[in-house]
Amino acid sequence: MALLSMRGVHVVVDTAEGPRTLVRLSELELAEGEMLGLVGETGSGKTLTGLAVTRVFPTPSIRLQGGSIELGGRDLAGLGERELLAVRGREVGVVFQDPNASLNPVFPVGRPLMDLLGLHRSLRGQAAVAEAVRLFQRVELPDAAALLSRYPHELSGGQRQRVMIAMAIAAGPKLLVADEPTTALDVTVQAELLRLLDDLRREAGMSVLFITHNLGVVAHMVERVAIMYAGDVVETGPTRAVLKEPRHPYTRLLLEAVPRQGQGRLKAIAGTAVPRSEIAQGCAFASRCPFAQDRCRAIEPALEGPGVHRAACLRQEEVLHV
Amino acid sequence: MGRTLRFYVRRNLMTSIGLCVLAVFVLTAILAPWIAPYPGDAAGLVHPAHQLLPPSWQHPMGTDELGRDLFSLVLLGSRVSLGGGFVTIVFALLIGVTLGLIAGYAGGWLDEAIMRFTDIVLGFPSLLLAVAIAATLGPSLDHAVLAMALSWWPWYTRLIRSQVLSLRNADFVQAARLSGRSPARILVRHILPNAVTPVVVQASMDLGSVILTLAGLSFLGLGAQPPTPEWGLIIANGQNYVLTNWWYVTFPGLAILLAVSALNLVGDGLNDVLNRRERGVL
Amino acid sequence: MSERLLALHDLQVRYPIRKGLLRRVAGAVHAVDGVSLRLDSGGTLGIAGESGCGKTTLARAVAGLLSPSGGRIELFGEKAPQGHWPLALRRRVQMVFQDPGGSLDPRQKVIDAVREPLEAFTRQPPQARTERALALLAEVGITAQQALRYPHTLSGGQKQRVAIARALAAEPDLIILDEPTSALDVSVQAQILNLLADIHDRLGTAFLLISHDLDVIAHVCERVAVLYGGRVVEAGPVAEVFREPRHPYTRALLAALPDPDPDRPWRPETLKGTVGAPEGGVGCPFRQRCPLADARCGQETPKALEIEGSVVFCHRVEEQQRPA
């Protein structure tokens, strides 16, 4: 059964010329205990899709316009701000990309964690300290007890991100939204952090929405992936199937754009991404797509395909067999 | 730029009000000699027969104890007050920005020397400096402007220097070095344009305070001298008549209040527009 | 045909650490700690390493943007001067920065950014400079319309194209590319890498490419040097080093990199500890995190060991080689 089910989620930004669509998501589902890779490039709407679950957007001018976001059978999109407070942190934990910007430099790193334990689990005093130490140990931070009173600048980037993970899982959420958690880190540190995330997921039966632009990480970390382009999912399915036999031209081109040793010219994707709001009709990728035909510019494709591997492309069979 | 300006003016009512009021002041200041009904009054003409008349159609703001038309004095006084304030700020900017640029970019002992000198000037009360200058050179509007400019520049030095320090190692400055540019040219072409925004905003907000201070100095007899029609000076002359002839200090006082408020509103608006442009949010 | 273009001899760059109220110098970060490298004209050398390894400092020192604390930089057979470079040398070494937004003056139109080096390095009349700038921008895919705009109206990839055009305007012999694509999306990165390949093929410009992304280095460069703690730990032809990495750090780095092909195995090693600021001194810079380190690694700085065209700095590798 799906833990998270997002349908028709519509995120807009208010501008002087009126609201502009940033995300118009057909559907996205996440099973209990599953780690789903949400992949996309800058401006694809992958981060906003993740943030829509808790409705904490980077600026007040970005807001949820419509759609349903069901978490464990309850529609979060219908909840008010007060009710959402109980969801944030408690049912849904979030880890952001930049561990430097996420921690307040004037407080020791243990302080916000203990605040959270007080807020969500009513733990105070010695009980909170003990639990905080346990959580720090769980995210494999060395010397956990001493680290509680350290300041963010005394920690390395990888350690800070571990602190952020400890905070995100402090209340035992059912869902963890991890927004590019390792992008700011070195590769050798990234590997350890990814393994930790996967361990935590298995252990707690937690679902993880893993947002990333890194196809390599996705290939080895998640069972299922959803590729986003211009605010919507264009292809979804088991990771292996999507990466080995892509049905959407965008996925295909994205994979071919990854540089490798001894390879000649890279197959770059022509042009730049057109924002959702500027596409009147048809497929959002049509203007850059080598497979595009007239009908692609007229009909907006829906996610379809054989079984669980689906793509939003009218010519997916041709794409698959080229 | 024009489109941006319109967009923000529409969004910001207070700025547009300030801008309108300021425009009226600037226009009347420029046209004062032609629109003032009795321009001669500001040059020293007296009309003993008309002394201390309340506001009427002939004298919209009444007359003073010498029978001079207060409306004409306030109008012509706006030239002195606004002009004096403007010149003060320009002088302070010239000194402050130049020293700040040098201190920030050169670093080392030169930076140290300039900044310690700046601290000393900052610590020196501006009023005392004005009194000292008035005492040695004699009280006059020019000397008041000089005294204020000499005590006002350190703020701009500090602001510019901190901007330059953060810009000095910016990639685009390094890129300009790679493009074969001399330090002086980099300073003027790349660092100054990027450093100047907060200083311009600060200066536009300071203009109000400077006009107020200038009026204060004139009020104390350290600034404009009679018969120069300066707002502070008019109020100083009228202080004996506050209770008996209300219009005497009320109208020049209102002029100061309106002009300073308008300048502050415009400064705020300018801050918004420039900061947004900086962030590329148009 | 190929002449020596760049040679680093025991290059060192130290940053003082200041402490306390009086800001007294309490020590130094050895950002670059004795690096020796060379690059022939028309060659491509990649500098690989993670944050704090000194690669960006190295790039800036070679570009003449900061002065080395020790050692020597030789450019075109002559020692590079300390401090301000003469224009003739300045022209021959250009750089492209990591952050495409930060390397363009926000108050300068795109075309003026490209015109600037033309003004400094050539004696063309203004009209010819404008034409040349537009031609250079067209070569990197920036239209005349875009050239008249301010940088913030361009995308990250477009800004990086402008930065490349600006570097080309000087007609340099060496372009230092400091993480030129790490701020860009994969699809945009591919466009920029293709553009760089075109430039290299057409003009024969030498590249010194600094990157944390081994895929990018493998794609662009013929030779690679892996940096750790301000020192080279392994260097050699890309094909050789990436096929058979010998230094434990190079191995860990390559193993940590996941390939988008799910069928290629991904077995990252766990390294102990965290990356600290390099302090210099005796011993191997990698010893605190190295799974193979022993007492000798802390007492003795590993010497250069040549194996099949590569150079490795590691006691363990040297011991393995000895019997053979």
Coordinates of N, CA and C in Angstrom, one line a residue, chain B residues 19-190:
Chain B
L19 N 8.1 60.7 -3.5 CA 8.7 61.2 -4.8 C 7.9 62.4 -5.3
C20 N 6.6 62.4 -5.2 CA 5.8 63.5 -5.6 C 6.1 64.8 -4.8
V21 N 6.1 64.6 -3.5 CA 6.4 65.8 -2.6 C 7.8 66.3 -2.9
L22 N 8.8 65.4 -3.1 CA 10.1 65.8 -3.3 C 10.2 66.6 -4.7
A23 N 9.4 66.1 -5.7 CA 9.4 66.7 -7.0 C 8.9 68.1 -6.9
V24 N 7.8 68.3 -6.1 CA 7.3 69.7 -5.9 C 8.3 70.6 -5.3
F25 N 9.0 70.1 -4.2 CA 10.1 70.9 -3.6 C 11.2 71.3 -4.5
V26 N 11.6 70.3 -5.3 CA 12.7 70.6 -6.2 C 12.3 71.6 -7.3
L27 N 11.1 71.4 -7.8 CA 10.6 72.3 -8.8 C 10.5 73.7 -8.3
T28 N 9.8 73.8 -7.1 CA 9.7 75.2 -6.6 C 11.0 75.8 -6.2
A29 N 12.0 74.9 -5.8 CA 13.3 75.5 -5.5 C 13.9 76.1 -6.7
I30 N 13.7 75.3 -7.9 CA 14.3 75.8 -9.1 C 13.6 77.1 -9.6
L31 N 12.3 77.0 -9.5 CA 11.5 78.1 -10.1 C 11.3 79.3 -9.1
A32 N 11.8 79.1 -7.9 CA 11.4 80.1 -6.8 C 11.5 81.5 -7.2
P33 N 12.6 82.0 -7.9 CA 12.8 83.4 -8.2 C 11.6 83.9 -9.1
W34 N 11.0 83.0 -9.8 CA 9.9 83.4 -10.7 C 8.6 83.3 -10.1
I35 N 8.4 82.3 -9.2 CA 7.0 82.1 -8.7 C 6.9 82.8 -7.3
A36 N 8.0 83.2 -6.7 CA 7.8 83.9 -5.4 C 7.1 85.2 -5.6
P37 N 6.0 85.6 -4.9 CA 5.3 86.8 -5.2 C 6.2 88.1 -4.8
Y38 N 7.1 88.0 -3.8 CA 7.9 89.1 -3.5 C 9.3 88.7 -3.4
P39 N 10.0 88.4 -4.5 CA 11.4 87.9 -4.4 C 12.3 88.9 -3.8
G40 N 12.0 90.2 -3.8 CA 12.9 91.2 -3.2 C 13.0 91.0 -1.7
D41 N 11.9 90.5 -1.1 CA 11.9 90.3 0.4 C 13.1 89.5 0.9
A42 N 13.5 88.5 0.0 CA 14.6 87.6 0.4 C 15.9 88.3 0.3
A43 N 15.9 89.4 -0.5 CA 17.2 90.1 -0.7 C 17.4 91.2 0.3
G44 N 16.4 91.4 1.2 CA 16.7 92.4 2.2 C 15.6 93.5 2.3
L45 N 14.7 93.5 1.3 CA 13.6 94.6 1.4 C 12.8 94.4 2.6
V46 N 12.4 95.5 3.3 CA 11.5 95.4 4.4 C 10.3 96.3 4.2
H47 N 9.2 95.9 4.8 CA 7.9 96.6 4.7 C 7.4 96.8 6.0
P48 N 7.8 97.8 6.8 CA 7.4 98.0 8.1 C 5.9 98.1 8.3
A49 N 5.2 98.5 7.2 CA 3.8 98.7 7.3 C 3.0 97.4 7.4
H50 N 3.7 96.3 6.8 CA 3.0 95.0 6.8 C 3.5 94.0 7.8
Q51 N 4.1 94.5 8.9 CA 4.7 93.5 9.8 C 3.7 92.6 10.5
L52 N 4.1 91.3 10.6 CA 3.3 90.3 11.3 C 1.8 90.2 10.9
L53 N 1.6 90.1 9.6 CA 0.2 89.9 9.1 C -0.1 88.5 9.1
P54 N -1.3 88.1 9.5 CA -1.6 86.6 9.4 C -1.8 86.2 8.0
P55 N -1.8 84.9 7.7 CA -2.0 84.4 6.3 C -3.2 85.0 5.7
S56 N -3.1 85.4 4.4 CA -4.2 86.0 3.6 C -3.9 85.7 2.2
W57 N -4.8 86.1 1.3 CA -4.5 85.8 -0.1 C -3.3 86.5 -0.6
Q58 N -3.0 87.8 -0.1 CA -1.8 88.5 -0.5 C -0.5 87.7 0.1
H59 N -0.6 87.3 1.3 CA 0.5 86.6 2.0 C 0.1 85.3 2.5
P60 N 0.1 84.2 1.6 CA -0.4 82.9 2.0 C 0.1 82.4 3.3
M61 N 1.4 82.8 3.7 CA 1.9 82.3 5.0 C 2.1 83.4 5.9
G62 N 1.5 84.5 5.7 CA 1.7 85.7 6.6 C 3.0 86.4 6.3
T63 N 3.3 87.3 7.2 CA 4.5 88.1 7.1 C 5.3 88.1 8.4
D64 N 6.6 88.5 8.3 CA 7.4 88.4 9.6 C 7.4 89.8 10.2
E65 N 8.3 90.0 11.2 CA 8.3 91.2 12.0 C 8.8 92.4 11.1
L66 N 9.4 92.1 10.0 CA 9.9 93.2 9.1 C 9.0 93.4 7.9
G67 N 7.8 92.7 8.0 CA 6.8 92.8 6.9 C 7.2 92.0 5.7
R68 N 8.1 91.1 5.8 CA 8.5 90.3 4.6 C 7.5 89.2 4.4
D69 N 7.3 88.9 3.1 CA 6.3 87.8 2.8 C 6.9 86.4 3.1
L70 N 6.4 85.7 4.1 CA 7.0 84.4 4.5 C 6.9 83.4 3.4
F71 N 5.9 83.4 2.6 CA 5.7 82.5 1.5 C 7.0 82.6 0.6
S72 N 7.3 83.9 0.2 CA 8.5 84.1 -0.6 C 9.7 83.6 0.1
L73 N 9.8 83.9 1.4 CA 11.0 83.5 2.1 C 11.2 81.9 2.1
V74 N 10.1 81.3 2.4 CA 10.1 79.8 2.5 C 10.5 79.2 1.1
L75 N 9.8 79.8 0.0 CA 10.1 79.3 -1.3 C 11.6 79.5 -1.7
L76 N 12.1 80.7 -1.5 CA 13.5 80.9 -1.8 C 14.4 80.2 -0.8
G77 N 13.9 80.0 0.4 CA 14.7 79.3 1.4 C 14.9 77.8 1.0
S78 N 14.0 77.3 0.2 CA 14.1 75.9 -0.2 C 15.4 75.7 -1.0
R79 N 15.7 76.7 -1.8 CA 16.9 76.7 -2.6 C 18.2 76.5 -1.7
V80 N 18.1 77.3 -0.6 CA 19.3 77.3 0.3 C 19.4 76.0 1.1
S81 N 18.2 75.6 1.6 CA 18.2 74.4 2.5 C 18.5 73.1 1.7
L82 N 17.7 72.9 0.6 CA 17.9 71.7 -0.2 C 19.3 71.8 -0.9
G83 N 19.6 72.9 -1.4 CA 20.9 73.0 -2.1 C 22.1 72.8 -1.2
G84 N 22.0 73.5 0.0 CA 23.0 73.3 1.0 C 23.2 71.8 1.4
G85 N 22.1 71.2 1.7 CA 22.1 69.8 2.0 C 22.7 68.9 0.9
F86 N 22.3 69.2 -0.3 CA 22.8 68.4 -1.4 C 24.3 68.6 -1.6
V87 N 24.8 69.8 -1.5 CA 26.2 70.1 -1.7 C 27.0 69.4 -0.6
T88 N 26.5 69.5 0.6 CA 27.1 68.8 1.8 C 27.3 67.3 1.5
I89 N 26.2 66.7 1.0 CA 26.3 65.2 0.8 C 27.3 64.9 -0.3
V90 N 27.3 65.7 -1.4 CA 28.2 65.5 -2.5 C 29.6 65.6 -2.1
F91 N 29.9 66.6 -1.3 CA 31.3 66.7 -0.8 C 31.7 65.5 0.1
A92 N 30.8 65.2 1.0 CA 31.0 64.1 1.9 C 31.3 62.8 1.1
L93 N 30.4 62.6 0.1 CA 30.6 61.4 -0.8 C 31.9 61.4 -1.5
L94 N 32.3 62.6 -2.0 CA 33.6 62.6 -2.7 C 34.7 62.2 -1.8
I95 N 34.8 62.8 -0.6 CA 35.9 62.4 0.3 C 35.7 61.0 0.7
G96 N 34.5 60.6 1.2 CA 34.3 59.3 1.8 C 34.5 58.2 0.8
V97 N 34.0 58.3 -0.4 CA 34.1 57.2 -1.3 C 35.5 57.0 -1.8
T98 N 36.2 58.1 -2.0 CA 37.6 58.0 -2.5 C 38.4 57.3 -1.4
L99 N 38.3 57.8 -0.2 CA 39.2 57.2 0.9 C 38.8 55.7 1.1
G100 N 37.5 55.4 1.1 CA 37.0 54.1 1.3 C 37.5 53.1 0.2
L101 N 37.5 53.6 -1.0 CA 38.0 52.8 -2.1 C 39.5 52.4 -1.9
I102 N 40.3 53.5 -1.6 CA 41.7 53.3 -1.5 C 42.0 52.4 -0.3
A103 N 41.3 52.6 0.8 CA 41.6 51.8 2.0 C 41.2 50.4 1.8
G104 N 40.1 50.1 1.1 CA 39.6 48.7 0.9 C 40.5 48.0 -0.1
Y105 N 40.9 48.7 -1.1 CA 41.6 48.0 -2.2 C 43.1 47.8 -1.9
A106 N 43.7 48.9 -1.3 CA 45.1 48.9 -1.1 C 45.5 48.0 0.1
G107 N 44.7 48.0 1.2 CA 45.0 47.2 2.4 C 46.2 47.7 3.0
G108 N 46.7 46.9 3.9 CA 48.0 47.2 4.6 C 48.0 48.4 5.4
W109 N 49.2 49.1 5.4 CA 49.4 50.3 6.3 C 48.5 51.5 5.8
L110 N 48.3 51.6 4.5 CA 47.4 52.7 4.0 C 46.0 52.5 4.5
D111 N 45.5 51.3 4.5 CA 44.2 51.0 5.0 C 44.1 51.4 6.4
E112 N 45.1 50.9 7.2 CA 45.2 51.1 8.6 C 45.2 52.6 8.9
A113 N 46.0 53.4 8.2 CA 46.1 54.8 8.4 C 44.8 55.5 8.1
I114 N 44.2 55.2 7.0 CA 43.0 55.9 6.6 C 41.8 55.6 7.6
M115 N 41.8 54.3 8.0 CA 40.7 53.9 8.9 C 40.8 54.5 10.3
R116 N 42.1 54.6 10.8 CA 42.3 55.2 12.1 C 41.9 56.7 12.1
F117 N 42.3 57.4 11.0 CA 41.9 58.8 10.8 C 40.4 58.9 10.8
T118 N 39.8 58.0 10.0 CA 38.3 58.0 10.0 C 37.7 57.9 11.3
D119 N 38.3 57.0 12.2 CA 37.7 56.8 13.5 C 37.8 58.1 14.3
I120 N 39.0 58.8 14.2 CA 39.2 60.0 14.9 C 38.1 61.0 14.5
V121 N 37.9 61.2 13.2 CA 36.9 62.1 12.8 C 35.5 61.7 13.2
L122 N 35.2 60.4 13.2 CA 33.9 59.9 13.7 C 33.7 60.3 15.1
G123 N 34.8 60.2 15.9 CA 34.6 60.5 17.3 C 34.5 61.9 17.7
F124 N 34.8 62.8 16.7 CA 34.7 64.2 16.9 C 33.3 64.8 16.7
P125 N 32.7 65.4 17.7 CA 31.3 65.9 17.5 C 31.2 66.9 16.4
S126 N 30.2 66.7 15.5 CA 30.1 67.5 14.3 C 29.7 68.9 14.7
L127 N 28.9 69.1 15.8 CA 28.5 70.4 16.2 C 29.7 71.2 16.6
L128 N 30.7 70.5 17.3 CA 31.9 71.2 17.8 C 32.7 71.7 16.7
L129 N 32.8 70.8 15.7 CA 33.6 71.2 14.5 C 33.0 72.4 13.8
A130 N 31.6 72.4 13.7 CA 31.0 73.6 13.1 C 31.2 74.8 13.9
V131 N 31.2 74.7 15.2 CA 31.4 75.9 16.1 C 32.9 76.3 15.9
A132 N 33.8 75.4 15.8 CA 35.2 75.7 15.7 C 35.4 76.4 14.3
I133 N 34.8 75.9 13.3 CA 35.0 76.5 12.0 C 34.4 77.9 11.9
A134 N 33.2 78.0 12.5 CA 32.5 79.3 12.6 C 33.4 80.3 13.4
A135 N 34.0 79.8 14.4 CA 34.8 80.7 15.3 C 36.0 81.2 14.5
T136 N 36.7 80.3 13.7 CA 37.9 80.7 13.1 C 37.6 81.4 11.7
L137 N 36.7 80.9 11.0 CA 36.5 81.4 9.6 C 35.3 82.4 9.6
G138 N 34.6 82.5 10.7 CA 33.4 83.3 10.7 C 32.2 82.5 10.3
P139 N 31.0 82.8 10.9 CA 29.8 82.0 10.6 C 29.3 82.4 9.2
S140 N 29.0 81.3 8.4 CA 28.4 81.6 7.1 C 27.8 80.2 6.6
L141 N 26.9 80.3 5.6 CA 26.3 79.1 5.1 C 27.4 78.2 4.5
D142 N 28.4 78.7 3.8 CA 29.4 77.9 3.2 C 30.2 77.2 4.2
H143 N 30.5 77.9 5.3 CA 31.3 77.3 6.3 C 30.6 76.2 7.1
A144 N 29.3 76.4 7.2 CA 28.4 75.3 7.8 C 28.4 74.1 7.0
V145 N 28.3 74.3 5.6 CA 28.3 73.2 4.7 C 29.7 72.5 4.8
L146 N 30.7 73.2 4.8 CA 32.1 72.7 4.9 C 32.2 71.8 6.2
A147 N 31.8 72.4 7.3 CA 31.9 71.7 8.6 C 31.1 70.4 8.6
M148 N 29.9 70.4 8.0 CA 29.1 69.2 7.9 C 29.7 68.1 7.0
A149 N 30.2 68.6 5.9 CA 30.8 67.6 4.9 C 32.0 67.0 5.6
L150 N 32.8 67.8 6.3 CA 34.0 67.3 7.0 C 33.7 66.3 8.1
S151 N 32.5 66.4 8.7 CA 32.2 65.5 9.8 C 31.4 64.3 9.3
W152 N 30.9 64.4 8.1 CA 29.9 63.4 7.6 C 30.6 62.3 6.8
W153 N 31.7 62.5 6.1 CA 32.3 61.6 5.2 C 32.7 60.2 5.8
P154 N 33.1 60.1 7.1 CA 33.6 58.8 7.6 C 32.6 57.7 7.4
W155 N 31.3 58.0 7.5 CA 30.3 57.0 7.4 C 30.4 56.3 6.0
Y156 N 30.6 57.1 5.0 CA 30.7 56.6 3.6 C 32.0 55.8 3.4
T157 N 33.1 56.3 4.1 CA 34.3 55.6 4.0 C 34.2 54.2 4.5
R158 N 33.6 54.1 5.7 CA 33.4 52.8 6.3 C 32.5 51.8 5.4
L159 N 31.4 52.4 4.9 CA 30.5 51.6 4.1 C 31.2 51.1 2.8
I160 N 31.9 52.0 2.1 CA 32.5 51.7 0.9 C 33.6 50.7 1.1
R161 N 34.4 50.9 2.2 CA 35.5 50.0 2.5 C 35.0 48.6 2.7
S162 N 34.0 48.4 3.5 CA 33.5 47.1 3.7 C 33.0 46.4 2.5
Q163 N 32.4 47.2 1.6 CA 31.9 46.7 0.3 C 33.1 46.2 -0.6
V164 N 34.1 47.1 -0.6 CA 35.3 46.8 -1.4 C 36.0 45.5 -0.9
L165 N 36.1 45.4 0.4 CA 36.7 44.2 1.0 C 36.0 42.9 0.5
S166 N 34.7 43.0 0.5 CA 34.0 41.8 0.0 C 34.1 41.6 -1.5
L167 N 34.3 42.7 -2.2 CA 34.3 42.6 -3.7 C 35.7 42.3 -4.2
R168 N 36.7 42.6 -3.4 CA 38.1 42.6 -3.9 C 38.5 41.2 -4.3
N169 N 38.0 40.2 -3.7 CA 38.3 38.8 -4.0 C 37.3 38.1 -4.9
A170 N 36.2 38.9 -5.3 CA 35.2 38.3 -6.1 C 35.8 37.8 -7.4
D171 N 35.2 36.7 -7.9 CA 35.7 36.1 -9.1 C 35.7 37.1 -10.3
F172 N 34.7 38.0 -10.4 CA 34.7 38.9 -11.5 C 35.8 39.9 -11.4
V173 N 36.3 40.2 -10.2 CA 37.4 41.1 -10.1 C 38.7 40.4 -10.5
Q174 N 38.8 39.2 -10.1 CA 40.0 38.3 -10.5 C 40.0 38.2 -12.0
A175 N 38.8 38.0 -12.5 CA 38.7 37.9 -14.0 C 39.1 39.1 -14.7
A176 N 38.8 40.3 -14.1 CA 39.3 41.5 -14.7 C 40.8 41.6 -14.7
R177 N 41.4 41.1 -13.6 CA 42.9 41.1 -13.5 C 43.4 40.2 -14.7
L178 N 42.8 39.1 -14.9 CA 43.2 38.2 -15.9 C 43.0 38.8 -17.3
S179 N 42.1 39.8 -17.4 CA 41.8 40.4 -18.7 C 42.9 41.6 -18.9
G180 N 43.9 41.6 -18.0 CA 44.9 42.6 -18.2 C 44.6 44.0 -17.7
R181 N 43.7 44.1 -16.8 CA 43.3 45.5 -16.3 C 44.2 45.9 -15.2
S182 N 44.5 47.2 -15.2 CA 45.3 47.8 -14.1 C 44.4 47.9 -12.8
P183 N 45.0 47.9 -11.6 CA 44.2 48.0 -10.4 C 43.3 49.3 -10.4
A184 N 43.8 50.4 -10.9 CA 43.0 51.6 -10.8 C 41.8 51.4 -11.7
R185 N 41.9 50.8 -12.8 CA 40.8 50.7 -13.7 C 39.8 49.6 -13.1
I186 N 40.3 48.6 -12.5 CA 39.4 47.6 -11.9 C 38.6 48.3 -10.8
L187 N 39.3 49.1 -10.0 CA 38.7 49.8 -8.9 C 37.5 50.7 -9.4
V188 N 37.7 51.4 -10.5 CA 36.7 52.4 -11.0 C 35.7 51.6 -11.8
R189 N 36.1 50.7 -12.6 CA 35.1 50.1 -13.6 C 34.4 48.9 -13.0
H190 N 35.0 48.2 -12.1 CA 34.3 47.0 -11.5 C 33.9 47.1 -10.1

